[in-house]
mmCIF file of C-alpha atoms in Angstrom:
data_model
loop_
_atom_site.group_PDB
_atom_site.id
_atom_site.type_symbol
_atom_site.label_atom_id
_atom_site.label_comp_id
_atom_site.label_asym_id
_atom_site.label_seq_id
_atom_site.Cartn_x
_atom_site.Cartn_y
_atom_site.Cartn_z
ATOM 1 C CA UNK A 290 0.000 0.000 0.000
ATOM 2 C CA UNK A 291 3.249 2.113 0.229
ATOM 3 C CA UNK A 292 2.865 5.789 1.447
ATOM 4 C CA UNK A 293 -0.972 6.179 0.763
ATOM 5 C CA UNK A 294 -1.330 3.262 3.384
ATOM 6 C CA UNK A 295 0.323 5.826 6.215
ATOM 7 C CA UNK A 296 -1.688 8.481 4.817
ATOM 8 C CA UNK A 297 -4.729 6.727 4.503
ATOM 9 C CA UNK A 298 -4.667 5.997 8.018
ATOM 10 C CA UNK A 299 -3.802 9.607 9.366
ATOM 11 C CA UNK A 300 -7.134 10.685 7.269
ATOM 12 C CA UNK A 301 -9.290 7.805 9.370
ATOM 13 C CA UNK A 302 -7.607 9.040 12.834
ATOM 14 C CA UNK A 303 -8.621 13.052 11.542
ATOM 15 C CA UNK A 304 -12.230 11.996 10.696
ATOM 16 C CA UNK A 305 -14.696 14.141 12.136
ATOM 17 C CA UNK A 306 -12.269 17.214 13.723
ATOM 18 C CA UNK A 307 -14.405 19.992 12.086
ATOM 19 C CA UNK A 308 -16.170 21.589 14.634
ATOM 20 C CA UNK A 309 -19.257 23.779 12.851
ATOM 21 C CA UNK A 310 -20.095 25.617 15.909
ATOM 22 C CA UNK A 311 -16.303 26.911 16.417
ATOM 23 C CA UNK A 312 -15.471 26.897 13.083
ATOM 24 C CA UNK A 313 -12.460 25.204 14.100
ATOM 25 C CA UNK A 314 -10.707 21.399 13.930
ATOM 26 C CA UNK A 315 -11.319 20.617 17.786
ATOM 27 C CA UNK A 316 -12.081 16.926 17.480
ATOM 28 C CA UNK A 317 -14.505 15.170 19.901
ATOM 29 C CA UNK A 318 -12.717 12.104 20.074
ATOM 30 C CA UNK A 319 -10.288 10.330 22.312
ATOM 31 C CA UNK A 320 -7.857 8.131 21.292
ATOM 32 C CA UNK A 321 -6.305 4.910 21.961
ATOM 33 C CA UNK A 322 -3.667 3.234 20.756
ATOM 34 C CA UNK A 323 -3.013 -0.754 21.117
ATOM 35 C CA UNK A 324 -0.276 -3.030 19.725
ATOM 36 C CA UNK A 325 -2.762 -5.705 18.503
ATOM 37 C CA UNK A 326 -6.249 -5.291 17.069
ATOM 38 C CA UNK A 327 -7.511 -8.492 19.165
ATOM 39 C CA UNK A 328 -6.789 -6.632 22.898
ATOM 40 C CA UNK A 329 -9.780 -6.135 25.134
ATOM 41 C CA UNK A 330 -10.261 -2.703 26.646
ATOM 42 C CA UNK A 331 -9.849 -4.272 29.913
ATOM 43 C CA UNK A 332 -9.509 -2.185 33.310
ATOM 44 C CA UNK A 333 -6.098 -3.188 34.691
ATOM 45 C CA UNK A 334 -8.432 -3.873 38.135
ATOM 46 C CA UNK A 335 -10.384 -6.478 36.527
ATOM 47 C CA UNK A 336 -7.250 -8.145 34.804
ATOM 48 C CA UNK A 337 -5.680 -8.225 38.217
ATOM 49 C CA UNK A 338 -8.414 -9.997 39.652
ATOM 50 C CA UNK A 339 -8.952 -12.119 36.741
ATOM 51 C CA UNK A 340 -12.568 -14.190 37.499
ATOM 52 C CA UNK A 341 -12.708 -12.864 41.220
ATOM 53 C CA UNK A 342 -16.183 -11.579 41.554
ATOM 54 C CA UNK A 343 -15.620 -8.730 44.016
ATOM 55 C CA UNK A 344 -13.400 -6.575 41.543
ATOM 56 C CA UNK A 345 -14.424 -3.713 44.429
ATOM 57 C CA UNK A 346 -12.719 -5.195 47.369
ATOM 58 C CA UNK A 347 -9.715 -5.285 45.648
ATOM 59 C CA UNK A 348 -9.936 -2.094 44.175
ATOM 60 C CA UNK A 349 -10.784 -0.701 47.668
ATOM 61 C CA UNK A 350 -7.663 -2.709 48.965
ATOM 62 C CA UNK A 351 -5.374 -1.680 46.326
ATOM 63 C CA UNK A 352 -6.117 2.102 46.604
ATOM 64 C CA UNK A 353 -6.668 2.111 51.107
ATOM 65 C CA UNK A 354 -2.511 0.889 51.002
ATOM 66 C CA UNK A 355 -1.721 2.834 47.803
ATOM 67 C CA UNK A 356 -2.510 5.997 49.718
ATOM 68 C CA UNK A 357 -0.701 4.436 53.115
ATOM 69 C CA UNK A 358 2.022 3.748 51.415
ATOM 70 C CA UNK A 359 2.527 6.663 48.983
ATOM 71 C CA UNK A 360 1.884 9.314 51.202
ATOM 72 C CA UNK A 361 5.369 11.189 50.647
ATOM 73 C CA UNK A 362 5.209 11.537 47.103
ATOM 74 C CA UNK A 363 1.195 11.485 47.342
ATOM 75 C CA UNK A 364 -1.028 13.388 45.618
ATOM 76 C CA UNK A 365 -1.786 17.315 45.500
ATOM 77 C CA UNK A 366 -5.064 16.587 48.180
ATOM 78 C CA UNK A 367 -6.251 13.476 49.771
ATOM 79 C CA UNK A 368 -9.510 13.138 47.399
ATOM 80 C CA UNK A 369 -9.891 9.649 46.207
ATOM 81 C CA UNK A 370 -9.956 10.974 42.518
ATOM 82 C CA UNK A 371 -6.204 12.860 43.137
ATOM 83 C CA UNK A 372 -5.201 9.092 44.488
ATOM 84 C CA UNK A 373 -6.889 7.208 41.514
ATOM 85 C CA UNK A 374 -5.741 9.306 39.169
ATOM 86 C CA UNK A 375 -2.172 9.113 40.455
ATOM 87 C CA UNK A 376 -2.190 5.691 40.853
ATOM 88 C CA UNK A 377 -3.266 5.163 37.468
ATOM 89 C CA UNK A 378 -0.441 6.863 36.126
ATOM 90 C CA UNK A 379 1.882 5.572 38.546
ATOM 91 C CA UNK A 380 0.855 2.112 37.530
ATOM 92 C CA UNK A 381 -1.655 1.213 39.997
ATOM 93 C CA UNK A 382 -4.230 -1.377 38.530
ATOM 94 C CA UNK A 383 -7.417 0.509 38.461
ATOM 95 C CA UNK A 384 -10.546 0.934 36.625
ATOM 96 C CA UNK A 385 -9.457 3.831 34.331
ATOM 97 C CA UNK A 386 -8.256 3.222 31.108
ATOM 98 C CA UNK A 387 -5.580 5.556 29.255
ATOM 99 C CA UNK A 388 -6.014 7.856 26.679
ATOM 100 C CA UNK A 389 -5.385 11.033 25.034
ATOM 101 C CA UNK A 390 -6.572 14.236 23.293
ATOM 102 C CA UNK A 391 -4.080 13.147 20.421
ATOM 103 C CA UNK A 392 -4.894 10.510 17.464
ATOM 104 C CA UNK A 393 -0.706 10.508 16.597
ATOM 105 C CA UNK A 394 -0.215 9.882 20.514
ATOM 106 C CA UNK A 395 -2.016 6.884 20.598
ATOM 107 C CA UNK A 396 -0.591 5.634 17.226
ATOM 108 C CA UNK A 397 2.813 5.746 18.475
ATOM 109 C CA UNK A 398 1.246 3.484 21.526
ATOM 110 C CA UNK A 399 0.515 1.115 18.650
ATOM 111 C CA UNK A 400 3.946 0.628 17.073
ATOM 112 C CA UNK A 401 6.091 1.177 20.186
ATOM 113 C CA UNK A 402 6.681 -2.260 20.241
ATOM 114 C CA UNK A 403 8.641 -4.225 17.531
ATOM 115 C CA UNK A 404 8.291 -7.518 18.571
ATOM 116 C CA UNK A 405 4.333 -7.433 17.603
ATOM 117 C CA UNK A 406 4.792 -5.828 14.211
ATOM 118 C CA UNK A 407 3.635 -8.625 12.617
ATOM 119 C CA UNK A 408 0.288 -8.522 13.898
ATOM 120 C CA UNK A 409 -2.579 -5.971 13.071
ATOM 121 C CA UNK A 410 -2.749 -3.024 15.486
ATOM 122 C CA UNK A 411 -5.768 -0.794 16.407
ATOM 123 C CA UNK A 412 -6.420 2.881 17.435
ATOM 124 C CA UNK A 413 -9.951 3.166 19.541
ATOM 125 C CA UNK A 414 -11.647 6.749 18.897
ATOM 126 C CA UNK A 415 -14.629 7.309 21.317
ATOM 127 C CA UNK A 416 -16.504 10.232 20.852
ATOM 128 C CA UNK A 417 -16.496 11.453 24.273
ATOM 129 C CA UNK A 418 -18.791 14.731 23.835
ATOM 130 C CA UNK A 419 -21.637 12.836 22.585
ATOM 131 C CA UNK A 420 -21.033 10.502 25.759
ATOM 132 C CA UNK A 421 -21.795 13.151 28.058
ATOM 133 C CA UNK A 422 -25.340 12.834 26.411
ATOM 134 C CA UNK A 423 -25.632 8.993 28.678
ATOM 135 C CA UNK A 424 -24.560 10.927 31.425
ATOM 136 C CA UNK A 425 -26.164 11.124 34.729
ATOM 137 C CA UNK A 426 -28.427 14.409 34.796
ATOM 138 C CA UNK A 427 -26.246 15.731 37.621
ATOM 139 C CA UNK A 428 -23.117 15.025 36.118
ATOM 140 C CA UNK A 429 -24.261 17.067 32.776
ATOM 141 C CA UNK A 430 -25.397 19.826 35.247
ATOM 142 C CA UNK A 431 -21.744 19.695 36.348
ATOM 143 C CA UNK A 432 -19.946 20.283 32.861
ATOM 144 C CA UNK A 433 -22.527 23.112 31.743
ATOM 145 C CA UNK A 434 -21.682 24.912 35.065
ATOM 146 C CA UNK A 435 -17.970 24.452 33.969
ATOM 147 C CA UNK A 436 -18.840 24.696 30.444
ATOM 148 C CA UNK A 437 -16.086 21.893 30.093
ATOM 149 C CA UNK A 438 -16.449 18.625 28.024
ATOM 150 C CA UNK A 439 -14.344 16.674 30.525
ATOM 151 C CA UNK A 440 -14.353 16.100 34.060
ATOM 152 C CA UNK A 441 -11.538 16.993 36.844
ATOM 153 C CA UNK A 442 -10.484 15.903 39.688
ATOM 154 C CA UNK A 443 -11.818 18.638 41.306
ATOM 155 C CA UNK A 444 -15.008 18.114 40.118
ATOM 156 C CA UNK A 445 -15.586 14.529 40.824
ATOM 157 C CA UNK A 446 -14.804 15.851 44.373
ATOM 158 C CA UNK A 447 -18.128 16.587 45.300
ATOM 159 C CA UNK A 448 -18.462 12.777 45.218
ATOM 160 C CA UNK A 449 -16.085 11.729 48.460
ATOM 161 C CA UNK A 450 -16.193 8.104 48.244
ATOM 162 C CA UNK A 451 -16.402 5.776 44.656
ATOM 163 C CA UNK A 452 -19.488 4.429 46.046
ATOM 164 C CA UNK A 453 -21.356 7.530 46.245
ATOM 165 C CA UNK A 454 -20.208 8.296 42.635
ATOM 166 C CA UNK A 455 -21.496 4.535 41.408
ATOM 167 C CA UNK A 456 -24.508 5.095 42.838
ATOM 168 C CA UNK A 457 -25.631 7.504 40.872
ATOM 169 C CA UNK A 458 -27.231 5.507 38.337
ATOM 170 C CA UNK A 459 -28.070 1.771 38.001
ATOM 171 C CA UNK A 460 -27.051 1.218 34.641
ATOM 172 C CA UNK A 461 -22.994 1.509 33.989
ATOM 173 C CA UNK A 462 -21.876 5.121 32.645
ATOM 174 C CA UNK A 463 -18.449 6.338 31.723
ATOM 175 C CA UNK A 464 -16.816 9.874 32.265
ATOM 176 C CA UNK A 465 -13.804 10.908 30.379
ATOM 177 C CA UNK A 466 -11.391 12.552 33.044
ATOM 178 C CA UNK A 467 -8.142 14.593 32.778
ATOM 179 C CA UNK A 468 -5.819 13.990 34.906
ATOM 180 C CA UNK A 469 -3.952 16.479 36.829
ATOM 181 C CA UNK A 470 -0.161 17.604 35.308
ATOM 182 C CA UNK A 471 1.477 15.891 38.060
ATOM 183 C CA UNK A 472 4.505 15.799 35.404
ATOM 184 C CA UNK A 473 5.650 16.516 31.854
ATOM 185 C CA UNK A 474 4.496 13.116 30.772
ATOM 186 C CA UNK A 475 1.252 13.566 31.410
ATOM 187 C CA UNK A 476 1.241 16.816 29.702
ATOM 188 C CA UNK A 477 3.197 15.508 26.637
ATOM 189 C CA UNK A 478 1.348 12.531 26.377
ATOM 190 C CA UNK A 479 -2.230 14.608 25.983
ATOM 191 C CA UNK A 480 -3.462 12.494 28.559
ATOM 192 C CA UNK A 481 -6.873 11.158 29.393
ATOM 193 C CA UNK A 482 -8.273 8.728 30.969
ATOM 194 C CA UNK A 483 -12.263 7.216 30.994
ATOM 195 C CA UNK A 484 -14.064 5.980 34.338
ATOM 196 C CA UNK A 485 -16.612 3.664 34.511
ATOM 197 C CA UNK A 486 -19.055 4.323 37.578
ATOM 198 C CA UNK A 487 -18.788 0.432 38.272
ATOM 199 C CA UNK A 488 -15.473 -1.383 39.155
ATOM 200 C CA UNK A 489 -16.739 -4.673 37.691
ATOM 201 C CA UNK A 490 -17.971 -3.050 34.110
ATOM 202 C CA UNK A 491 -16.414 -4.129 30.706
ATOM 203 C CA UNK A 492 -15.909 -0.992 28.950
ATOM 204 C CA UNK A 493 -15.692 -3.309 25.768
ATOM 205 C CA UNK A 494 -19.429 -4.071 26.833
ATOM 206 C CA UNK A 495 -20.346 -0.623 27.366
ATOM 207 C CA UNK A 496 -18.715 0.202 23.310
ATOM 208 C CA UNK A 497 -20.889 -2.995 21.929
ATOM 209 C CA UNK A 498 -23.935 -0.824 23.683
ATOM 210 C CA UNK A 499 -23.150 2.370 21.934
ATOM 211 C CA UNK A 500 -21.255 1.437 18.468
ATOM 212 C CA UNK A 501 -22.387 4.821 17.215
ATOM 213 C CA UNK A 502 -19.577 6.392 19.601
ATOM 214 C CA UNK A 503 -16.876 4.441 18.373
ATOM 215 C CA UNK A 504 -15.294 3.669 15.532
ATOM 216 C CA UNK A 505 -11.532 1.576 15.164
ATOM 217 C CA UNK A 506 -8.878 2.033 13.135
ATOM 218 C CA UNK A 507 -6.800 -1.027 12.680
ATOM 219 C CA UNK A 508 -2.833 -0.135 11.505
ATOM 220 C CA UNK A 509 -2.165 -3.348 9.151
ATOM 221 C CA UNK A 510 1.225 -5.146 10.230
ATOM 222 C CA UNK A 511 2.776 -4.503 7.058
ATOM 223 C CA UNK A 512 2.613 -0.572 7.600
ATOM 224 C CA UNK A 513 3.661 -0.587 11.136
ATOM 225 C CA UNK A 514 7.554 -0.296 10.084
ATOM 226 C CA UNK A 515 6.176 3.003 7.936
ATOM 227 C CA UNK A 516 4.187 4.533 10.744
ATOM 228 C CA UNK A 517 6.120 4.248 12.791
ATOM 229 C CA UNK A 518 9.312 6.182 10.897
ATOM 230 C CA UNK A 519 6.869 8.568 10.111
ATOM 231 C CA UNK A 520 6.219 9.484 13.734
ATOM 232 C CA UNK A 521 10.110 9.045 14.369
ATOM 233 C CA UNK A 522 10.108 12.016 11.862
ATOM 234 C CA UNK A 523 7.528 13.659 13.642
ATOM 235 C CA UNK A 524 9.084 13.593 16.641
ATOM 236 C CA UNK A 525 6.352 11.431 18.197
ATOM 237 C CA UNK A 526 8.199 8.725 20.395
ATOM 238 C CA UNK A 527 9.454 7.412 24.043
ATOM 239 C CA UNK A 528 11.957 10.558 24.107
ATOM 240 C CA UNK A 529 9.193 12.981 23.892
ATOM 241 C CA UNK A 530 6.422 11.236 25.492
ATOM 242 C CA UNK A 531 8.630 9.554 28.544
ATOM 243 C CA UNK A 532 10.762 12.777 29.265
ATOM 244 C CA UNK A 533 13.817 11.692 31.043
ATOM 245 C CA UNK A 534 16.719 9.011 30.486
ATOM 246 C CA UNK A 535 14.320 6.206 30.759
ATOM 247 C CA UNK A 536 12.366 7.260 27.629
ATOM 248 C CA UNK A 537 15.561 8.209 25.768
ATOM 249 C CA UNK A 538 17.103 4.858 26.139
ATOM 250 C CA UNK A 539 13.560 3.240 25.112
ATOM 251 C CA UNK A 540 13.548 5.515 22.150
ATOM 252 C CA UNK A 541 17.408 4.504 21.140
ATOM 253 C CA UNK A 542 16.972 0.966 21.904
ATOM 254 C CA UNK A 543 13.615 0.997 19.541
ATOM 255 C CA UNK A 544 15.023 3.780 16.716
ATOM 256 C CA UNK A 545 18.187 0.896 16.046
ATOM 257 C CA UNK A 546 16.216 -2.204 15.493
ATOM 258 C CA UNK A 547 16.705 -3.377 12.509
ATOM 259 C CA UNK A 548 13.337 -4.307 10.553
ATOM 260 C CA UNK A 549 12.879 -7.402 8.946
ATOM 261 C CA UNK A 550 13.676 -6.073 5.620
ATOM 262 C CA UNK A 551 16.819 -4.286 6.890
ATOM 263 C CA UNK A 552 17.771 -7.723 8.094
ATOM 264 C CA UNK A 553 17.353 -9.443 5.118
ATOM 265 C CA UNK A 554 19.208 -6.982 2.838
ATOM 266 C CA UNK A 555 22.159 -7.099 5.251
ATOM 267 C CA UNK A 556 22.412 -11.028 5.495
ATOM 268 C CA UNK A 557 21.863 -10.664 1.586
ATOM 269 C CA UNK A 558 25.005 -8.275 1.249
ATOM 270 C CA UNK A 559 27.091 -10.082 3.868
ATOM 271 C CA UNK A 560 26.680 -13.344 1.275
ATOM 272 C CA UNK A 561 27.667 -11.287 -1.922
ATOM 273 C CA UNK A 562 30.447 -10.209 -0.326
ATOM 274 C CA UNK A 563 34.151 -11.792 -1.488
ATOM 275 C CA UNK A 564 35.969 -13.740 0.960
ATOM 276 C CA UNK A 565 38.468 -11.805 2.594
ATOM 277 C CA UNK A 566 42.127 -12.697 3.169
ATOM 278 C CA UNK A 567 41.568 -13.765 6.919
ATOM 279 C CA UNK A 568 38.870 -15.835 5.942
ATOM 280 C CA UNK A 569 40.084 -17.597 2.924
ATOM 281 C CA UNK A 570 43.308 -18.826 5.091
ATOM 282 C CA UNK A 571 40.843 -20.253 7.934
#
């Protein structure tokens, strides 16, 4: 498919960014990026507990000694949302899932790893402003008041406990939430994250409910090499995205692997090649 393929899939990620009423490209999706088409969209909580039933006692476990234990380098205010939210990025299995405000972001999260670049990756875009339509009526109150398309932390205080916040509606609901710049990877990374008001939800079941809100775009394996020089060029990779000496030696390590191709044509070369001296006397 050569360079239209690369191109081709920038257009799908763009889809839908012109805003009429701000006459403006402000898209209304978020974006995520995963290294093969066939991954769940999971909660790291309910991996973690993997069958358990009571996903909520170990979520309330998890985040009563994450706050014990991390109170040093804790977060800004003791609300639950500062500690979920830091946990989260910190790591912390939880029930958010990661995403972000930008569509190349999430396609370098798609071809960050080699090793799976021959299988078909995905990028998830959820339209997240037409989500706040399935919203609790108080939680819609909430943005208007802001006039914000996105919840805070400080926001979500008004609910002190998870429980009170779950109970707001029978039925399973997600909020999109940003996260607060605790660092310059959150802030480089455009980051996002969506809540579901149940610990236990699938938010793959809550997409099969609302397929109008979605839509994937799947990166083929044979363009992944081409992507993902194309963000290399862009400067879209671990160096920017994972400030610090960690990213940079991700990004090195990464940038010098050879592709399959590249491999090929050397071992091809290295067999044209005359014996040399040394070699013809062993």
């Amino acid at each position: 498919m050569g360079h239209q393929g690369w191109l081709s899939i920038v257009e799908q990620l763009y889809e839908g960014a012109w805003n009429e009423d701000l006459q403006r490209h402000r898209s209304p999706f978020a974006f995520r990026g995963l290294a093969c088409a066939d991954h769940t969209l999971q909660s790291s909580v309910i991996r973690l507990a993997d069958g358990r039933s009571d996903v909520h006692r170990l979520e309330l476990a998890l985040l009563r000694n994450f706050r014990k234990y991390a109170r040093a380098e804790g977060a800004e205010s003791d609300s639950i949302w500062n500690w979920l939210a830091l946990g989260q990025h910190r790591g912390l299995p939880t029930r958010l899932l990661d995403w972000t405000y930008s569509p190349l972001v999430a396609l370098h999260f798609a071809t960050e790893d080699p090793a799976t670049f021959d299988q078909d990756g995905v990028v998830w875009c959820v339209n997240f402003i037409d989500a706040n339509t399935l919203l609790p009526k108080r939680l819609q109150r909430m943005l208007h008041e802001e006039a914000s398309d996105t919840f805070t932390v400080e926001m979500l205080s008004a609910f002190k406990t998870l429980r009170q916040f779950d109970a707001l509606a029978r039925e399973p609901f997600v909020v999109f939430l940003e996260p607060p710049a605790v660092d310059r990877r959150i802030l480089n990374q455009f980051a996002l994250f969506s809540l579901m008001s149940d610990a236990n939800a699938s938010f793959d079941d809550w997409l099969n409910e609302h397929q109008d809100l979605c839509r994937k775009v799947i990166v083929p394996a044979e363009l992944k090499w081409e992507v993902r020089d194309q963000l290399d060029q862009a400067n879209v990779n671990e160096r920017v995205l994972f400030p610090g000496l960690d990213g940079l030696s991700r990004w090195l390590a990464r940038y010098y692997t050879p592709s399959a191709r590249g491999l090929q044509r050397a071992e091809r070369l290295t067999a044209a090649r005359p014996p040399t001296r040394a070699s013809r006397k062993r």
